Amino acid sequence: LGRPLSQAARCVREGGERSAVCDPDHLLSSADKSALESIMNAVTRAQLAVMIIKKIAPSYIQEVGNADAASEKFARAIHNHWGVGSRERQDGLLMFLAIDDRKVYISTGDGIMDRIGHSDIQRAIELMKPRLRAADYLRAIGVALLEFDVCLTPAGGTREINVATVPGIDLDRSSSSMIPAVL
């Protein structure tokens, strides 16, 4: 496993010294990765990382038992191996996607579980589904990251992501949480 936050080349991020987007199978364009980096770099209440792959190795799925368990185990291992989040604050969030397996797993540090709970994760994944079916991975990942920004923002606080300036994401301004529009 590479370390996308410190070894960008291992995670196929061209032209950057550091990256929080790991895409070894080249499912995202360079522009898509830059747009996601813009979103993730704006968030300071947590450290975010994304790994998107085409498929989990069938031998790993067989070893673990099933694709759901393999997704969870793999995502947690990546989260811990990469060191996503502050060790003291436990504020990391890793989004893992295995496209051909149709699996998404969100691994969160204990320090943000009070703000991003299971229902928030399920809502973000539901928002992702139509975009994933359309193979629009940028907007699928982007909508979930924006949803997590909403969850991380304290009541009455200011969101960290200026959604009006996120490149490559069309917005539905009528939405109360200003989540990217369904395409």
Short mmCIF file of N, CA and C in Angstrom, two decimals:
data_model
loop_
_atom_site.label_atom_id
_atom_site.label_comp_id
_atom_site.label_asym_id
_atom_site.label_seq_id
_atom_site.Cartn_x
_atom_site.Cartn_y
_atom_site.Cartn_z
N LEU A 1 0.84 -1.20 0.00
CA LEU A 1 0.00 0.00 0.00
C LEU A 1 0.87 1.24 0.00
N GLY A 2 0.46 2.22 -0.79
CA GLY A 2 1.18 3.49 -0.80
C GLY A 2 0.69 4.39 0.31
N ARG A 3 1.34 5.52 0.46
CA ARG A 3 0.91 6.52 1.44
C ARG A 3 0.58 7.79 0.65
N PRO A 4 -0.69 8.00 0.27
CA PRO A 4 -1.02 9.11 -0.61
C PRO A 4 -0.73 10.47 -0.01
N LEU A 5 -0.69 10.57 1.30
CA LEU A 5 -0.47 11.87 1.92
C LEU A 5 1.01 12.24 1.95
N SER A 6 1.90 11.30 1.69
CA SER A 6 3.32 11.63 1.69
C SER A 6 4.09 11.06 0.49
N GLN A 7 3.55 10.06 -0.18
CA GLN A 7 4.22 9.45 -1.31
C GLN A 7 3.29 9.46 -2.52
N ALA A 8 3.09 10.64 -3.10
CA ALA A 8 2.11 10.82 -4.17
C ALA A 8 2.34 9.89 -5.35
N ALA A 9 3.57 9.66 -5.72
CA ALA A 9 3.86 8.83 -6.90
C ALA A 9 3.36 7.40 -6.72
N ARG A 10 3.34 6.89 -5.51
CA ARG A 10 2.87 5.53 -5.27
C ARG A 10 1.37 5.41 -5.51
N CYS A 11 0.69 6.51 -5.46
CA CYS A 11 -0.76 6.50 -5.68
C CYS A 11 -1.14 7.20 -6.97
N VAL A 12 -0.24 7.25 -7.90
CA VAL A 12 -0.49 7.70 -9.27
C VAL A 12 -1.06 9.12 -9.29
N ARG A 13 -0.52 9.99 -8.48
CA ARG A 13 -0.92 11.40 -8.51
C ARG A 13 0.20 12.16 -9.18
N GLU A 14 -0.01 12.48 -10.43
CA GLU A 14 1.03 13.14 -11.21
C GLU A 14 1.09 14.63 -10.89
N GLY A 15 2.30 15.14 -10.85
CA GLY A 15 2.51 16.57 -10.71
C GLY A 15 2.34 17.14 -9.31
N GLY A 16 2.19 16.33 -8.29
CA GLY A 16 2.01 16.87 -6.95
C GLY A 16 2.91 16.21 -5.95
N GLU A 17 3.35 16.98 -4.97
CA GLU A 17 4.20 16.41 -3.93
C GLU A 17 3.39 15.60 -2.94
N ARG A 18 2.14 16.01 -2.74
CA ARG A 18 1.31 15.27 -1.79
C ARG A 18 -0.09 15.14 -2.36
N SER A 19 -0.73 14.07 -2.02
CA SER A 19 -2.06 13.84 -2.52
C SER A 19 -2.86 13.06 -1.50
N ALA A 20 -4.12 13.38 -1.42
CA ALA A 20 -5.03 12.63 -0.55
C ALA A 20 -5.96 11.77 -1.39
N VAL A 21 -5.68 11.69 -2.69
CA VAL A 21 -6.47 10.87 -3.61
C VAL A 21 -5.56 9.79 -4.18
N CYS A 22 -5.89 8.54 -3.91
CA CYS A 22 -5.13 7.42 -4.42
C CYS A 22 -5.98 6.70 -5.46
N ASP A 23 -5.48 6.66 -6.68
CA ASP A 23 -6.22 6.11 -7.82
C ASP A 23 -5.28 5.25 -8.67
N PRO A 24 -4.88 4.09 -8.16
CA PRO A 24 -3.90 3.28 -8.90
C PRO A 24 -4.42 2.74 -10.23
N ASP A 25 -5.73 2.70 -10.42
CA ASP A 25 -6.29 2.16 -11.67
C ASP A 25 -6.70 3.25 -12.65
N HIS A 26 -6.37 4.49 -12.35
CA HIS A 26 -6.62 5.63 -13.25
C HIS A 26 -8.11 5.78 -13.60
N LEU A 27 -8.96 5.74 -12.60
CA LEU A 27 -10.39 5.90 -12.82
C LEU A 27 -10.80 7.36 -12.85
N LEU A 28 -9.94 8.24 -12.35
CA LEU A 28 -10.21 9.68 -12.32
C LEU A 28 -9.22 10.39 -13.23
N SER A 29 -9.68 11.47 -13.85
CA SER A 29 -8.76 12.30 -14.64
C SER A 29 -7.93 13.16 -13.70
N SER A 30 -6.89 13.75 -14.22
CA SER A 30 -6.07 14.66 -13.43
C SER A 30 -6.91 15.83 -12.91
N ALA A 31 -7.79 16.34 -13.76
CA ALA A 31 -8.67 17.45 -13.35
C ALA A 31 -9.61 17.01 -12.23
N ASP A 32 -10.12 15.78 -12.31
CA ASP A 32 -11.00 15.26 -11.26
C ASP A 32 -10.25 15.18 -9.93
N LYS A 33 -9.03 14.68 -9.99
CA LYS A 33 -8.24 14.57 -8.76
C LYS A 33 -7.97 15.96 -8.17
N SER A 34 -7.70 16.92 -9.02
CA SER A 34 -7.48 18.29 -8.54
C SER A 34 -8.73 18.86 -7.89
N ALA A 35 -9.89 18.60 -8.49
CA ALA A 35 -11.15 19.08 -7.91
C ALA A 35 -11.38 18.45 -6.53
N LEU A 36 -11.12 17.16 -6.41
CA LEU A 36 -11.29 16.50 -5.11
C LEU A 36 -10.27 17.01 -4.11
N GLU A 37 -9.05 17.25 -4.55
CA GLU A 37 -8.04 17.83 -3.66
C GLU A 37 -8.50 19.18 -3.14
N SER A 38 -9.11 20.00 -4.00
CA SER A 38 -9.62 21.30 -3.57
C SER A 38 -10.63 21.16 -2.45
N ILE A 39 -11.51 20.19 -2.59
CA ILE A 39 -12.51 19.94 -1.55
C ILE A 39 -11.83 19.50 -0.26
N MET A 40 -10.97 18.50 -0.37
CA MET A 40 -10.36 17.93 0.84
C MET A 40 -9.42 18.90 1.54
N ASN A 41 -8.70 19.70 0.77
CA ASN A 41 -7.78 20.66 1.37
C ASN A 41 -8.49 21.78 2.11
N ALA A 42 -9.74 22.02 1.76
CA ALA A 42 -10.50 23.08 2.43
C ALA A 42 -10.95 22.67 3.83
N VAL A 43 -11.04 21.40 4.08
CA VAL A 43 -11.56 20.90 5.36
C VAL A 43 -10.42 20.82 6.37
N THR A 44 -10.57 21.54 7.48
CA THR A 44 -9.56 21.49 8.54
C THR A 44 -10.08 20.80 9.80
N ARG A 45 -11.37 20.50 9.84
CA ARG A 45 -11.95 19.85 11.02
C ARG A 45 -11.72 18.34 11.02
N ALA A 46 -11.16 17.84 9.93
CA ALA A 46 -10.82 16.43 9.79
C ALA A 46 -9.80 16.31 8.67
N GLN A 47 -9.08 15.20 8.65
CA GLN A 47 -8.19 14.93 7.52
C GLN A 47 -8.87 13.87 6.67
N LEU A 48 -9.04 14.19 5.38
CA LEU A 48 -9.77 13.33 4.47
C LEU A 48 -8.82 12.68 3.46
N ALA A 49 -9.12 11.45 3.08
CA ALA A 49 -8.38 10.75 2.04
C ALA A 49 -9.35 9.86 1.27
N VAL A 50 -9.00 9.60 0.02
CA VAL A 50 -9.84 8.77 -0.84
C VAL A 50 -8.96 7.74 -1.53
N MET A 51 -9.43 6.51 -1.56
CA MET A 51 -8.80 5.48 -2.39
C MET A 51 -9.89 4.89 -3.27
N ILE A 52 -9.66 4.94 -4.58
CA ILE A 52 -10.60 4.37 -5.54
C ILE A 52 -9.85 3.35 -6.38
N ILE A 53 -10.40 2.14 -6.43
CA ILE A 53 -9.80 1.08 -7.21
C ILE A 53 -10.87 0.44 -8.09
N LYS A 54 -10.42 -0.27 -9.10
CA LYS A 54 -11.36 -0.95 -10.00
C LYS A 54 -11.99 -2.15 -9.30
N LYS A 55 -11.17 -2.96 -8.63
CA LYS A 55 -11.67 -4.21 -8.08
C LYS A 55 -10.76 -4.69 -6.95
N ILE A 56 -11.36 -5.25 -5.93
CA ILE A 56 -10.61 -5.91 -4.86
C ILE A 56 -10.17 -7.28 -5.39
N ALA A 57 -8.97 -7.66 -5.09
CA ALA A 57 -8.46 -8.96 -5.55
C ALA A 57 -9.38 -10.08 -5.07
N PRO A 58 -9.84 -10.93 -5.99
CA PRO A 58 -10.73 -12.03 -5.60
C PRO A 58 -10.14 -12.91 -4.50
N SER A 59 -8.83 -13.10 -4.51
CA SER A 59 -8.20 -13.93 -3.47
C SER A 59 -8.36 -13.29 -2.09
N TYR A 60 -8.34 -11.94 -2.04
CA TYR A 60 -8.52 -11.25 -0.76
C TYR A 60 -9.96 -11.39 -0.29
N ILE A 61 -10.91 -11.26 -1.21
CA ILE A 61 -12.32 -11.43 -0.85
C ILE A 61 -12.54 -12.85 -0.32
N GLN A 62 -11.98 -13.82 -0.98
CA GLN A 62 -12.12 -15.22 -0.54
C GLN A 62 -11.48 -15.42 0.83
N GLU A 63 -10.31 -14.83 1.03
CA GLU A 63 -9.61 -14.96 2.32
C GLU A 63 -10.43 -14.37 3.46
N VAL A 64 -11.05 -13.21 3.21
CA VAL A 64 -11.79 -12.52 4.26
C VAL A 64 -13.20 -13.09 4.43
N GLY A 65 -13.78 -13.60 3.35
CA GLY A 65 -15.09 -14.23 3.46
C GLY A 65 -16.12 -13.71 2.49
N ASN A 66 -16.18 -12.38 2.30
CA ASN A 66 -17.11 -11.78 1.34
C ASN A 66 -16.64 -10.37 1.01
N ALA A 67 -17.25 -9.77 -0.02
CA ALA A 67 -16.81 -8.46 -0.50
C ALA A 67 -17.06 -7.35 0.51
N ASP A 68 -18.16 -7.44 1.28
CA ASP A 68 -18.43 -6.41 2.29
C ASP A 68 -17.35 -6.41 3.36
N ALA A 69 -17.04 -7.59 3.88
CA ALA A 69 -16.01 -7.70 4.91
C ALA A 69 -14.65 -7.31 4.36
N ALA A 70 -14.38 -7.67 3.10
CA ALA A 70 -13.10 -7.32 2.49
C ALA A 70 -12.97 -5.81 2.34
N SER A 71 -14.06 -5.14 1.93
CA SER A 71 -14.04 -3.68 1.79
C SER A 71 -13.75 -3.01 3.13
N GLU A 72 -14.44 -3.45 4.16
CA GLU A 72 -14.24 -2.86 5.48
C GLU A 72 -12.82 -3.10 5.99
N LYS A 73 -12.36 -4.33 5.90
CA LYS A 73 -11.03 -4.66 6.41
C LYS A 73 -9.94 -3.90 5.63
N PHE A 74 -10.08 -3.86 4.30
CA PHE A 74 -9.12 -3.17 3.47
C PHE A 74 -9.10 -1.67 3.78
N ALA A 75 -10.29 -1.07 3.88
CA ALA A 75 -10.38 0.38 4.16
C ALA A 75 -9.77 0.72 5.52
N ARG A 76 -10.10 -0.07 6.51
CA ARG A 76 -9.53 0.19 7.85
C ARG A 76 -8.01 0.02 7.86
N ALA A 77 -7.53 -0.99 7.15
CA ALA A 77 -6.08 -1.20 7.07
C ALA A 77 -5.40 -0.03 6.37
N ILE A 78 -6.00 0.45 5.28
CA ILE A 78 -5.44 1.60 4.57
C ILE A 78 -5.46 2.83 5.47
N HIS A 79 -6.58 3.07 6.12
CA HIS A 79 -6.73 4.22 7.02
C HIS A 79 -5.61 4.22 8.06
N ASN A 80 -5.40 3.09 8.69
CA ASN A 80 -4.37 2.98 9.73
C ASN A 80 -2.97 3.02 9.15
N HIS A 81 -2.74 2.33 8.04
CA HIS A 81 -1.41 2.29 7.43
C HIS A 81 -0.97 3.68 6.94
N TRP A 82 -1.89 4.41 6.34
CA TRP A 82 -1.57 5.74 5.84
C TRP A 82 -1.49 6.77 6.97
N GLY A 83 -2.12 6.47 8.09
CA GLY A 83 -2.13 7.44 9.19
C GLY A 83 -3.04 8.62 8.89
N VAL A 84 -4.22 8.36 8.35
CA VAL A 84 -5.16 9.44 8.03
C VAL A 84 -5.71 10.01 9.33
N GLY A 85 -5.51 11.30 9.52
CA GLY A 85 -5.98 11.97 10.73
C GLY A 85 -4.87 12.12 11.75
N SER A 86 -5.13 13.00 12.68
CA SER A 86 -4.20 13.24 13.78
C SER A 86 -4.29 12.10 14.79
N ARG A 87 -3.14 11.62 15.22
CA ARG A 87 -3.11 10.55 16.22
C ARG A 87 -3.81 11.01 17.51
N GLU A 88 -3.61 12.26 17.87
CA GLU A 88 -4.21 12.78 19.10
C GLU A 88 -5.71 13.00 18.96
N ARG A 89 -6.14 13.60 17.85
CA ARG A 89 -7.56 13.94 17.67
C ARG A 89 -8.38 12.82 17.05
N GLN A 90 -7.71 11.84 16.43
CA GLN A 90 -8.42 10.74 15.76
C GLN A 90 -9.49 11.28 14.81
N ASP A 91 -9.07 12.25 13.96
CA ASP A 91 -10.01 12.97 13.11
C ASP A 91 -9.90 12.61 11.63
N GLY A 92 -9.48 11.40 11.33
CA GLY A 92 -9.33 10.99 9.94
C GLY A 92 -10.59 10.37 9.37
N LEU A 93 -10.76 10.56 8.06
CA LEU A 93 -11.85 9.92 7.33
C LEU A 93 -11.29 9.43 6.00
N LEU A 94 -11.39 8.14 5.76
CA LEU A 94 -10.94 7.55 4.51
C LEU A 94 -12.16 7.00 3.78
N MET A 95 -12.32 7.41 2.53
CA MET A 95 -13.37 6.89 1.67
C MET A 95 -12.72 5.89 0.72
N PHE A 96 -13.19 4.65 0.77
CA PHE A 96 -12.68 3.58 -0.09
C PHE A 96 -13.77 3.15 -1.05
N LEU A 97 -13.43 3.12 -2.34
CA LEU A 97 -14.37 2.69 -3.37
C LEU A 97 -13.73 1.58 -4.20
N ALA A 98 -14.46 0.48 -4.38
CA ALA A 98 -14.07 -0.61 -5.28
C ALA A 98 -15.19 -0.68 -6.33
N ILE A 99 -14.95 -0.07 -7.47
CA ILE A 99 -15.99 0.19 -8.46
C ILE A 99 -16.64 -1.09 -8.99
N ASP A 100 -15.88 -2.02 -9.52
CA ASP A 100 -16.48 -3.23 -10.10
C ASP A 100 -17.16 -4.11 -9.05
N ASP A 101 -16.71 -4.00 -7.81
CA ASP A 101 -17.33 -4.76 -6.72
C ASP A 101 -18.56 -4.05 -6.16
N ARG A 102 -18.76 -2.80 -6.60
CA ARG A 102 -19.89 -1.97 -6.14
C ARG A 102 -19.86 -1.80 -4.62
N LYS A 103 -18.68 -1.47 -4.10
CA LYS A 103 -18.48 -1.31 -2.66
C LYS A 103 -17.92 0.07 -2.35
N VAL A 104 -18.48 0.67 -1.31
CA VAL A 104 -17.98 1.91 -0.74
C VAL A 104 -17.92 1.68 0.76
N TYR A 105 -16.78 2.01 1.35
CA TYR A 105 -16.66 1.92 2.80
C TYR A 105 -16.01 3.21 3.29
N ILE A 106 -16.60 3.79 4.32
CA ILE A 106 -16.08 5.01 4.93
C ILE A 106 -15.52 4.65 6.29
N SER A 107 -14.24 4.84 6.45
CA SER A 107 -13.57 4.57 7.72
C SER A 107 -13.33 5.91 8.42
N THR A 108 -13.80 6.01 9.65
CA THR A 108 -13.63 7.27 10.40
C THR A 108 -12.87 7.02 11.69
N GLY A 109 -12.14 8.05 12.09
CA GLY A 109 -11.47 8.01 13.37
C GLY A 109 -12.47 8.22 14.49
N ASP A 110 -12.14 7.73 15.68
CA ASP A 110 -13.05 7.86 16.82
C ASP A 110 -13.36 9.31 17.16
N GLY A 111 -12.44 10.22 16.85
CA GLY A 111 -12.62 11.63 17.20
C GLY A 111 -13.68 12.36 16.41
N ILE A 112 -14.15 11.79 15.30
CA ILE A 112 -15.21 12.47 14.54
C ILE A 112 -16.50 11.66 14.50
N MET A 113 -16.53 10.52 15.19
CA MET A 113 -17.75 9.69 15.17
C MET A 113 -18.94 10.39 15.83
N ASP A 114 -18.68 11.35 16.71
CA ASP A 114 -19.80 12.08 17.32
C ASP A 114 -20.43 13.06 16.33
N ARG A 115 -19.71 13.39 15.25
CA ARG A 115 -20.23 14.31 14.24
C ARG A 115 -20.60 13.62 12.94
N ILE A 116 -19.96 12.52 12.66
CA ILE A 116 -20.28 11.74 11.46
C ILE A 116 -20.62 10.32 11.93
N GLY A 117 -21.90 10.10 12.10
CA GLY A 117 -22.35 8.80 12.56
C GLY A 117 -22.74 7.88 11.41
N HIS A 118 -23.23 6.71 11.77
CA HIS A 118 -23.61 5.70 10.78
C HIS A 118 -24.67 6.23 9.82
N SER A 119 -25.66 6.94 10.35
CA SER A 119 -26.73 7.45 9.47
C SER A 119 -26.19 8.51 8.50
N ASP A 120 -25.22 9.30 8.93
CA ASP A 120 -24.60 10.29 8.04
C ASP A 120 -23.83 9.59 6.92
N ILE A 121 -23.12 8.54 7.26
CA ILE A 121 -22.37 7.78 6.27
C ILE A 121 -23.32 7.14 5.27
N GLN A 122 -24.41 6.56 5.77
CA GLN A 122 -25.39 5.93 4.88
C GLN A 122 -26.02 6.97 3.95
N ARG A 123 -26.32 8.15 4.47
CA ARG A 123 -26.89 9.22 3.63
C ARG A 123 -25.90 9.63 2.54
N ALA A 124 -24.63 9.77 2.89
CA ALA A 124 -23.61 10.14 1.91
C ALA A 124 -23.50 9.07 0.82
N ILE A 125 -23.52 7.81 1.21
CA ILE A 125 -23.44 6.72 0.23
C ILE A 125 -24.66 6.72 -0.67
N GLU A 126 -25.83 6.97 -0.12
CA GLU A 126 -27.05 7.06 -0.94
C GLU A 126 -26.94 8.19 -1.96
N LEU A 127 -26.37 9.32 -1.55
CA LEU A 127 -26.17 10.43 -2.48
C LEU A 127 -25.19 10.07 -3.59
N MET A 128 -24.25 9.19 -3.28
CA MET A 128 -23.24 8.77 -4.25
C MET A 128 -23.79 7.82 -5.32
N LYS A 129 -24.74 6.99 -4.95
CA LYS A 129 -25.17 5.88 -5.80
C LYS A 129 -25.55 6.27 -7.23
N PRO A 130 -26.40 7.28 -7.45
CA PRO A 130 -26.75 7.58 -8.85
C PRO A 130 -25.53 8.03 -9.66
N ARG A 131 -24.61 8.71 -9.03
CA ARG A 131 -23.41 9.17 -9.72
C ARG A 131 -22.46 8.01 -10.01
N LEU A 132 -22.37 7.09 -9.08
CA LEU A 132 -21.54 5.90 -9.31
C LEU A 132 -22.11 5.06 -10.45
N ARG A 133 -23.44 4.91 -10.48
CA ARG A 133 -24.07 4.16 -11.58
C ARG A 133 -23.79 4.81 -12.93
N ALA A 134 -23.66 6.12 -12.95
CA ALA A 134 -23.36 6.86 -14.19
C ALA A 134 -21.86 6.95 -14.44
N ALA A 135 -21.06 6.29 -13.62
CA ALA A 135 -19.59 6.33 -13.71
C ALA A 135 -19.04 7.75 -13.58
N ASP A 136 -19.75 8.59 -12.84
CA ASP A 136 -19.31 9.96 -12.58
C ASP A 136 -18.65 9.98 -11.19
N TYR A 137 -17.44 9.46 -11.14
CA TYR A 137 -16.76 9.26 -9.87
C TYR A 137 -16.42 10.57 -9.18
N LEU A 138 -16.08 11.60 -9.94
CA LEU A 138 -15.80 12.91 -9.34
C LEU A 138 -16.98 13.39 -8.52
N ARG A 139 -18.15 13.42 -9.12
CA ARG A 139 -19.32 13.94 -8.42
C ARG A 139 -19.79 12.99 -7.32
N ALA A 140 -19.59 11.70 -7.51
CA ALA A 140 -19.95 10.74 -6.46
C ALA A 140 -19.13 10.99 -5.20
N ILE A 141 -17.83 11.09 -5.38
CA ILE A 141 -16.95 11.33 -4.24
C ILE A 141 -17.17 12.75 -3.70
N GLY A 142 -17.28 13.71 -4.61
CA GLY A 142 -17.47 15.10 -4.21
C GLY A 142 -18.71 15.31 -3.37
N VAL A 143 -19.83 14.71 -3.77
CA VAL A 143 -21.08 14.89 -3.02
C VAL A 143 -20.95 14.33 -1.61
N ALA A 144 -20.26 13.21 -1.46
CA ALA A 144 -20.08 12.63 -0.13
C ALA A 144 -19.17 13.51 0.72
N LEU A 145 -18.08 14.02 0.13
CA LEU A 145 -17.19 14.89 0.89
C LEU A 145 -17.90 16.16 1.33
N LEU A 146 -18.73 16.71 0.46
CA LEU A 146 -19.49 17.90 0.84
C LEU A 146 -20.50 17.59 1.94
N GLU A 147 -21.10 16.43 1.88
CA GLU A 147 -22.02 16.01 2.94
C GLU A 147 -21.29 15.88 4.27
N PHE A 148 -20.08 15.33 4.23
CA PHE A 148 -19.30 15.20 5.46
C PHE A 148 -18.91 16.57 6.01
N ASP A 149 -18.65 17.53 5.13
CA ASP A 149 -18.36 18.90 5.58
C ASP A 149 -19.55 19.46 6.34
N VAL A 150 -20.75 19.19 5.86
CA VAL A 150 -21.96 19.63 6.57
C VAL A 150 -21.99 19.01 7.97
N CYS A 151 -21.69 17.73 8.06
CA CYS A 151 -21.70 17.03 9.36
C CYS A 151 -20.64 17.57 10.31
N LEU A 152 -19.49 17.94 9.78
CA LEU A 152 -18.38 18.41 10.62
C LEU A 152 -18.55 19.85 11.08
N THR A 153 -19.45 20.60 10.42
CA THR A 153 -19.64 22.01 10.76
C THR A 153 -20.49 22.13 12.01
N PRO A 154 -19.99 22.80 13.04
CA PRO A 154 -20.78 22.97 14.26
C PRO A 154 -22.04 23.78 13.98
N ALA A 155 -23.07 23.54 14.77
CA ALA A 155 -24.33 24.29 14.63
C ALA A 155 -24.03 25.78 14.67
N GLY A 156 -24.53 26.49 13.68
CA GLY A 156 -24.30 27.93 13.60
C GLY A 156 -22.94 28.30 13.05
N GLY A 157 -22.12 27.30 12.74
CA GLY A 157 -20.77 27.56 12.23
C GLY A 157 -20.76 27.75 10.73
N THR A 158 -19.59 28.07 10.23
CA THR A 158 -19.41 28.29 8.80
C THR A 158 -18.79 27.05 8.18
N ARG A 159 -19.39 26.60 7.09
CA ARG A 159 -18.83 25.45 6.39
C ARG A 159 -17.45 25.81 5.87
N GLU A 160 -16.55 24.84 5.83
CA GLU A 160 -15.19 25.10 5.38
C GLU A 160 -15.06 25.08 3.87
N ILE A 161 -15.91 24.35 3.21
CA ILE A 161 -15.82 24.26 1.76
C ILE A 161 -16.69 25.35 1.16
N ASN A 162 -16.09 26.21 0.35
CA ASN A 162 -16.84 27.20 -0.41
C ASN A 162 -17.32 26.51 -1.67
N VAL A 163 -18.54 25.97 -1.60
CA VAL A 163 -19.03 25.13 -2.69
C VAL A 163 -19.13 25.87 -4.01
N ALA A 164 -19.23 27.17 -3.97
CA ALA A 164 -19.33 27.95 -5.21
C ALA A 164 -18.03 27.94 -6.01
N THR A 165 -16.93 27.62 -5.35
CA THR A 165 -15.64 27.67 -6.03
C THR A 165 -15.00 26.30 -6.25
N VAL A 166 -15.74 25.22 -5.98
CA VAL A 166 -15.18 23.90 -6.19
C VAL A 166 -15.22 23.59 -7.67
N PRO A 167 -14.05 23.42 -8.30
CA PRO A 167 -14.04 23.18 -9.75
C PRO A 167 -14.65 21.83 -10.10
N GLY A 168 -15.40 21.82 -11.21
CA GLY A 168 -15.91 20.56 -11.73
C GLY A 168 -17.16 20.03 -11.06
N ILE A 169 -17.70 20.74 -10.08
CA ILE A 169 -18.90 20.26 -9.40
C ILE A 169 -20.02 21.26 -9.65
N ASP A 170 -21.09 20.79 -10.30
CA ASP A 170 -22.27 21.63 -10.51
C ASP A 170 -23.11 21.59 -9.24
N LEU A 171 -23.64 22.73 -8.87
CA LEU A 171 -24.35 22.80 -7.60
C LEU A 171 -25.82 23.10 -7.79
N ASP A 172 -26.61 22.57 -6.88
CA ASP A 172 -28.02 22.87 -6.82
C ASP A 172 -28.18 23.87 -5.67
N ARG A 173 -28.29 25.12 -5.99
CA ARG A 173 -28.34 26.17 -4.97
C ARG A 173 -29.64 26.14 -4.16
N SER A 174 -30.65 25.40 -4.64
CA SER A 174 -31.89 25.32 -3.90
C SER A 174 -31.82 24.34 -2.74
N SER A 175 -30.79 23.50 -2.75
CA SER A 175 -30.64 22.51 -1.68
C SER A 175 -30.23 23.19 -0.39
N SER A 176 -30.85 22.79 0.70
CA SER A 176 -30.54 23.44 1.98
C SER A 176 -29.09 23.20 2.39
N SER A 177 -28.53 22.06 2.01
CA SER A 177 -27.14 21.80 2.37
C SER A 177 -26.19 22.06 1.20
N MET A 178 -26.73 22.57 0.08
CA MET A 178 -25.94 22.90 -1.10
C MET A 178 -25.08 21.74 -1.58
N ILE A 179 -25.69 20.59 -1.66
CA ILE A 179 -25.04 19.40 -2.17
C ILE A 179 -25.05 19.45 -3.70
N PRO A 180 -24.02 18.96 -4.37
CA PRO A 180 -24.03 18.97 -5.84
C PRO A 180 -25.29 18.35 -6.40
N ALA A 181 -25.75 18.90 -7.48
CA ALA A 181 -27.01 18.47 -8.10
C ALA A 181 -26.89 17.07 -8.68
N VAL A 182 -27.99 16.33 -8.64
CA VAL A 182 -28.07 15.05 -9.31
C VAL A 182 -28.03 15.32 -10.80
N LEU A 183 -27.19 14.58 -11.50
CA LEU A 183 -27.04 14.83 -12.94
C LEU A 183 -28.13 14.19 -13.74
#
